[in-house]
Coordinates of C-alpha atoms in Angstrom, one line a residue:
Chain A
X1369 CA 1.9 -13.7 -13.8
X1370 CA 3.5 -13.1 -10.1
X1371 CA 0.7 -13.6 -7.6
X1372 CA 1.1 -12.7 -3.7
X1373 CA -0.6 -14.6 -0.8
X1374 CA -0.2 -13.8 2.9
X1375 CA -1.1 -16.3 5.0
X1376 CA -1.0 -16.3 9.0
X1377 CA -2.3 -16.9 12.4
X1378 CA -5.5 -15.0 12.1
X1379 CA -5.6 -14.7 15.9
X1380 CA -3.4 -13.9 18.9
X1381 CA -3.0 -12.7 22.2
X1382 CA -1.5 -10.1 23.8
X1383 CA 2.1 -10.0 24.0
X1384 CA 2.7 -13.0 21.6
X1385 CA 4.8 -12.4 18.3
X1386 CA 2.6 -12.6 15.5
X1387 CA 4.5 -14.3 12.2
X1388 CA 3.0 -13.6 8.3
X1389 CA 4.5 -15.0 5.5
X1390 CA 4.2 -13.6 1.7
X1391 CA 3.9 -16.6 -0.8
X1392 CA 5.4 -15.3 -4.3
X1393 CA 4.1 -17.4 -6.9
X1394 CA 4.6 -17.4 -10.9
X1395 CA 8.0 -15.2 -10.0
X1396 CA 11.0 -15.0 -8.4
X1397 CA 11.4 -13.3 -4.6
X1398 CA 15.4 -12.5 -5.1
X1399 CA 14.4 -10.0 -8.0
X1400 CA 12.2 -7.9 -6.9
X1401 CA 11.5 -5.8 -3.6
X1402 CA 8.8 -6.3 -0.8
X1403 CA 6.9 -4.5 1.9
X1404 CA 4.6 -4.9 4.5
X1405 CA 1.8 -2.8 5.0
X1406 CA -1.6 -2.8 7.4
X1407 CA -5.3 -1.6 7.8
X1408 CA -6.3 -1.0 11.5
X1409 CA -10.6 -0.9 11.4
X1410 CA -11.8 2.0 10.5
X1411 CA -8.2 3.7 9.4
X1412 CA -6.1 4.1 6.4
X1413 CA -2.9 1.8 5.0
X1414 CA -0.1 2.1 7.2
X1415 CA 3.5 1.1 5.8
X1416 CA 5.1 -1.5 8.2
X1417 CA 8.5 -2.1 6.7
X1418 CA 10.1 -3.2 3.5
X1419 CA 12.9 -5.3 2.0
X1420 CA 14.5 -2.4 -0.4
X1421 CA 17.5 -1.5 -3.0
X1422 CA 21.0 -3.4 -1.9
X1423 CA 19.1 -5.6 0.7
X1424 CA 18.8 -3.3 3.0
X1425 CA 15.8 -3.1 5.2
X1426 CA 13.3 -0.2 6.6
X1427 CA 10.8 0.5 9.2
X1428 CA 8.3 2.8 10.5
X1429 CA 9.6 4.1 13.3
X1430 CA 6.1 3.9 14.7
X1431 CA 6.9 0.0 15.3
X1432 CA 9.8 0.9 17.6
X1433 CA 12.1 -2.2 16.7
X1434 CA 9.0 -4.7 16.7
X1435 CA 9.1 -5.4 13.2
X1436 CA 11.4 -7.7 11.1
X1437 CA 11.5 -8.0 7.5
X1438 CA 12.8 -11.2 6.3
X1439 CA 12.9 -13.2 2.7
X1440 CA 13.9 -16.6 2.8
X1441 CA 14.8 -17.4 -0.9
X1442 CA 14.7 -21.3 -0.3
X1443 CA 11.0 -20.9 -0.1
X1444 CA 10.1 -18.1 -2.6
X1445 CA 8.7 -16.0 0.0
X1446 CA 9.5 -13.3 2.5
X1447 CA 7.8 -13.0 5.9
X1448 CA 7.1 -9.8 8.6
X1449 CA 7.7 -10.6 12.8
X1450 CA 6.1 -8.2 14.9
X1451 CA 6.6 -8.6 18.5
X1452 CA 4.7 -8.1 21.6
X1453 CA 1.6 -7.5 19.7
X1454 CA -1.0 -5.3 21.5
X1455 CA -4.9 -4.7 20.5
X1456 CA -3.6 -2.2 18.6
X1457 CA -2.2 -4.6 16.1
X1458 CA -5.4 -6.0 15.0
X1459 CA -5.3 -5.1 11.0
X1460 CA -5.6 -6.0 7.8
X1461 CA -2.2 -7.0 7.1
X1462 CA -1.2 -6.8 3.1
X1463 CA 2.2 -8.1 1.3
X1464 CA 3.1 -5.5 -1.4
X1465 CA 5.8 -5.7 -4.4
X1466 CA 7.7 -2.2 -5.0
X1467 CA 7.2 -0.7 -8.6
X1468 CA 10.4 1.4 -10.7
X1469 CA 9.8 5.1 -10.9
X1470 CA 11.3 5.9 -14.2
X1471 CA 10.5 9.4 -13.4
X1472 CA 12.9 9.2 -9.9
X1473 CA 15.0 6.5 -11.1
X1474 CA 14.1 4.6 -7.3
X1475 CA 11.3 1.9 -6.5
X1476 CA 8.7 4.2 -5.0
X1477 CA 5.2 2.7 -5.0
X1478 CA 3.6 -0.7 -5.1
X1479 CA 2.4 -2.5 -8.2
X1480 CA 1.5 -5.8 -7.2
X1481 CA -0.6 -7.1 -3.5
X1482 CA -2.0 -9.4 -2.0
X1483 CA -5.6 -10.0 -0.8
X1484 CA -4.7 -9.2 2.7
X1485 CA -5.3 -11.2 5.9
X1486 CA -7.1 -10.4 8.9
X1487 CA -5.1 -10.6 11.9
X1488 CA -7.2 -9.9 15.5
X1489 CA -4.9 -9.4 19.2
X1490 CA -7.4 -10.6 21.7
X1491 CA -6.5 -9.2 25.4
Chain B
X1120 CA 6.2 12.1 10.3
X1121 CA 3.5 13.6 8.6
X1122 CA 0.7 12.3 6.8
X1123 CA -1.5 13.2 3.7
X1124 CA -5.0 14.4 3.9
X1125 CA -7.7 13.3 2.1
X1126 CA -11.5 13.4 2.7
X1127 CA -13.3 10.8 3.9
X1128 CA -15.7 10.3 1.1
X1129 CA -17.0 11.9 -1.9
X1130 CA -20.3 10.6 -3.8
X1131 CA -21.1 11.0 -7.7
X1132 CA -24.0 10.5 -9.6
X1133 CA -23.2 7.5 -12.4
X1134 CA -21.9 9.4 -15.5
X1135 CA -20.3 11.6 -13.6
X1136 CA -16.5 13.1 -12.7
X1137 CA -15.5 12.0 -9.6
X1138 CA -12.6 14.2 -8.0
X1139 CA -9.8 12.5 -4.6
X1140 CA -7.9 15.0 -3.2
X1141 CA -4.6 14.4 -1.4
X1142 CA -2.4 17.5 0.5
X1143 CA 0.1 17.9 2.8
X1144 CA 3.8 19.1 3.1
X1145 CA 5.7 16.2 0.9
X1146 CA 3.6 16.3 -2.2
X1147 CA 5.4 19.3 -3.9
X1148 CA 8.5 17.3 -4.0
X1149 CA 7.7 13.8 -4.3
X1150 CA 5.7 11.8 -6.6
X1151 CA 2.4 10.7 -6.2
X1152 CA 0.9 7.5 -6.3
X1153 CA -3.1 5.6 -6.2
X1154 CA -5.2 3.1 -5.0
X1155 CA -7.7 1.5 -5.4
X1156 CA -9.5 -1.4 -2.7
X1157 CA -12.9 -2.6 -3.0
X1158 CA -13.8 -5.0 -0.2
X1159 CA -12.1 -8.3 0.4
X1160 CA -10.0 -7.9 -3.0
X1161 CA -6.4 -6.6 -3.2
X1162 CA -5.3 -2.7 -3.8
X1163 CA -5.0 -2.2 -7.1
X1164 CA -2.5 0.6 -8.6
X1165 CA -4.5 3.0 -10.9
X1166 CA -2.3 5.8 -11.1
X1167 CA 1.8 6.1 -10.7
X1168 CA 3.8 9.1 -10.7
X1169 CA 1.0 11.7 -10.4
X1170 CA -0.6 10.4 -14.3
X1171 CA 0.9 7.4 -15.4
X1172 CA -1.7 4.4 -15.7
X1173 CA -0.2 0.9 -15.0
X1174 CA -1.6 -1.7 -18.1
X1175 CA -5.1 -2.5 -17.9
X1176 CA -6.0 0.8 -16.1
X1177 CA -8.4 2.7 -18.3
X1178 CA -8.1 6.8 -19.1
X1179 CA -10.7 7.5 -17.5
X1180 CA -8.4 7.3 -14.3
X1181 CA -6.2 10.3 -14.6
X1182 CA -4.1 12.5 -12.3
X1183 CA -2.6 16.0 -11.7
X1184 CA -0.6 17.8 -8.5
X1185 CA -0.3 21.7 -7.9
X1186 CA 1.5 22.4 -5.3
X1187 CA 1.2 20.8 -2.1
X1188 CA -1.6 19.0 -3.6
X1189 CA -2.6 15.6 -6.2
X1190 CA -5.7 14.9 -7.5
X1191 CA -6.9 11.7 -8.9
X1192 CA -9.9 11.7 -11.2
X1193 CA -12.3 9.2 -12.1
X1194 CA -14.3 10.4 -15.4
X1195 CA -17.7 8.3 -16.1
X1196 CA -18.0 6.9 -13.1
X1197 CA -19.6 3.5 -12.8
X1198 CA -20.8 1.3 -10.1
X1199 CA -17.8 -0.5 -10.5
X1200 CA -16.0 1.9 -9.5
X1201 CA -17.2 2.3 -5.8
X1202 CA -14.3 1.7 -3.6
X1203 CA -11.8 3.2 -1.0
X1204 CA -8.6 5.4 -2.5
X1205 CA -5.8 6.1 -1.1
X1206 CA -2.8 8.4 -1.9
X1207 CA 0.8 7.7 -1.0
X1208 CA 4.3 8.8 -1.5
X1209 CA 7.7 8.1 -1.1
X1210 CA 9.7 10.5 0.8
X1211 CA 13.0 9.5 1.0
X1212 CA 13.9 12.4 3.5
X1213 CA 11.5 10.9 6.4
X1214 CA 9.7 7.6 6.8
X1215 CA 9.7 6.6 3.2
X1216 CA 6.5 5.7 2.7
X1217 CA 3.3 7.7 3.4
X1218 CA -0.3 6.8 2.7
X1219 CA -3.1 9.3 3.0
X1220 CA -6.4 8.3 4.8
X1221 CA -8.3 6.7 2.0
X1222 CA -11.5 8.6 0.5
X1223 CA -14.5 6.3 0.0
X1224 CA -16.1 6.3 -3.1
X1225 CA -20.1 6.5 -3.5
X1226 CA -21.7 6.1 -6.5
X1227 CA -25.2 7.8 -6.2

């Protein structure tokens, strides 16, 4: 079965450009499509960006051009950049695998995570 | 863009029915969809498209929507169950992809 692992820096510092990559194992990354989302302490999820339908790629506008999505097929996994990182950024960052919505016809939620990693911006 | 509202916790006896809400402007015309996350483990889907179960989920995990509302229910609660939920949607007309707040789950 199609297992997800992030894995990362755990710790940065201000105005660095924090990497996490999204190990797909027991599948395949090219067929299927991937988001990033986050946990700040003591707040809900909030949806980063995602690798979608026909390749494209979306943001929150809340990240204001910080965030890259990319998937790099060679290694089975897909990665998030997110630049300049602030205090703000320190989350719970999770990997996520869309699901189909028969009921919309469109890949809508997300049926498959990882554990998370814990991700700290020290100032 | 806007986000979904849902309480901050909600505490049942064991046995019991234990009720998430989750409101805001994009519910009545998009789908809803649940979470579960118990500490240190990865969200789990328990509900997709307002009542469909993914495989493994049991019925007593069920869901409804009226208006610019959904509602996730947990019948016979059990320890087990204790956990954060979260509702989310995809609204293709905005930022796609909406979470609500999480409601913590306390089992009495």
């Amino acid at each position: 079965q199609v297992q997800l692992q992030e894995s990362g820096p755990g710790l940065l510092k201000e105005s660095e450009t924090l990497t996490l990559t999204c190990t797909v194992s027991g599948g395949s990354v090219t067929t299927s499509y991937w988001a990033w989302i986050r946990r700040p302490p003591g707040k809900g999820l909030e949806w980063i960006g995602c690798y979608y339908y026909g390749g494209i790629t979306k943001y929150n506008p809340s990240f204001r051009s910080r965030a890259t999505v990319l998937i790099e097929t060679t290694r089975n996994h897909f990665s998030l950049s997110l630049t300049s990182v602030t205090a703000a950024d320190t989350a719970e960052y999770f990997c996520a695998r869309f699901g189909y919505s028969y009921a919309n016809g469109a890949w809508q939620y997300f049926d498959l995570w990882g554990q998370g990693t814990q991700v700290t911006v020290s100032s | 863009s806007s986000a979904l509202s849902q309480p901050p916790s909600v505490s049942v006896a064991p046995g019991q029915t234990a009720t998430f809400t989750c409101g805001g402007s994009n519910i009545a015309s998009n789908s809803v969809h649940w979470y579960q996350r118990k500490p240190g483990q990865a969200p789990v889907l328990v509900l997709y498209d307002e009542v469909d179960r993914p495989s493994g989920i049991p019925e007593r995990f069920f869901g409804s929507r009226s208006g610019n509302t959904a509602t996730l229910s947990i019948s016979g609660v059990e320890a087990g169950d204790e956990a954060d939920y979260y509702c989310q949607v995809w609204d293709g007309s905005s930022d796609p992809v909406l979470f609500g707040g999480g409601t913590k789950l306390i089992v009495l």
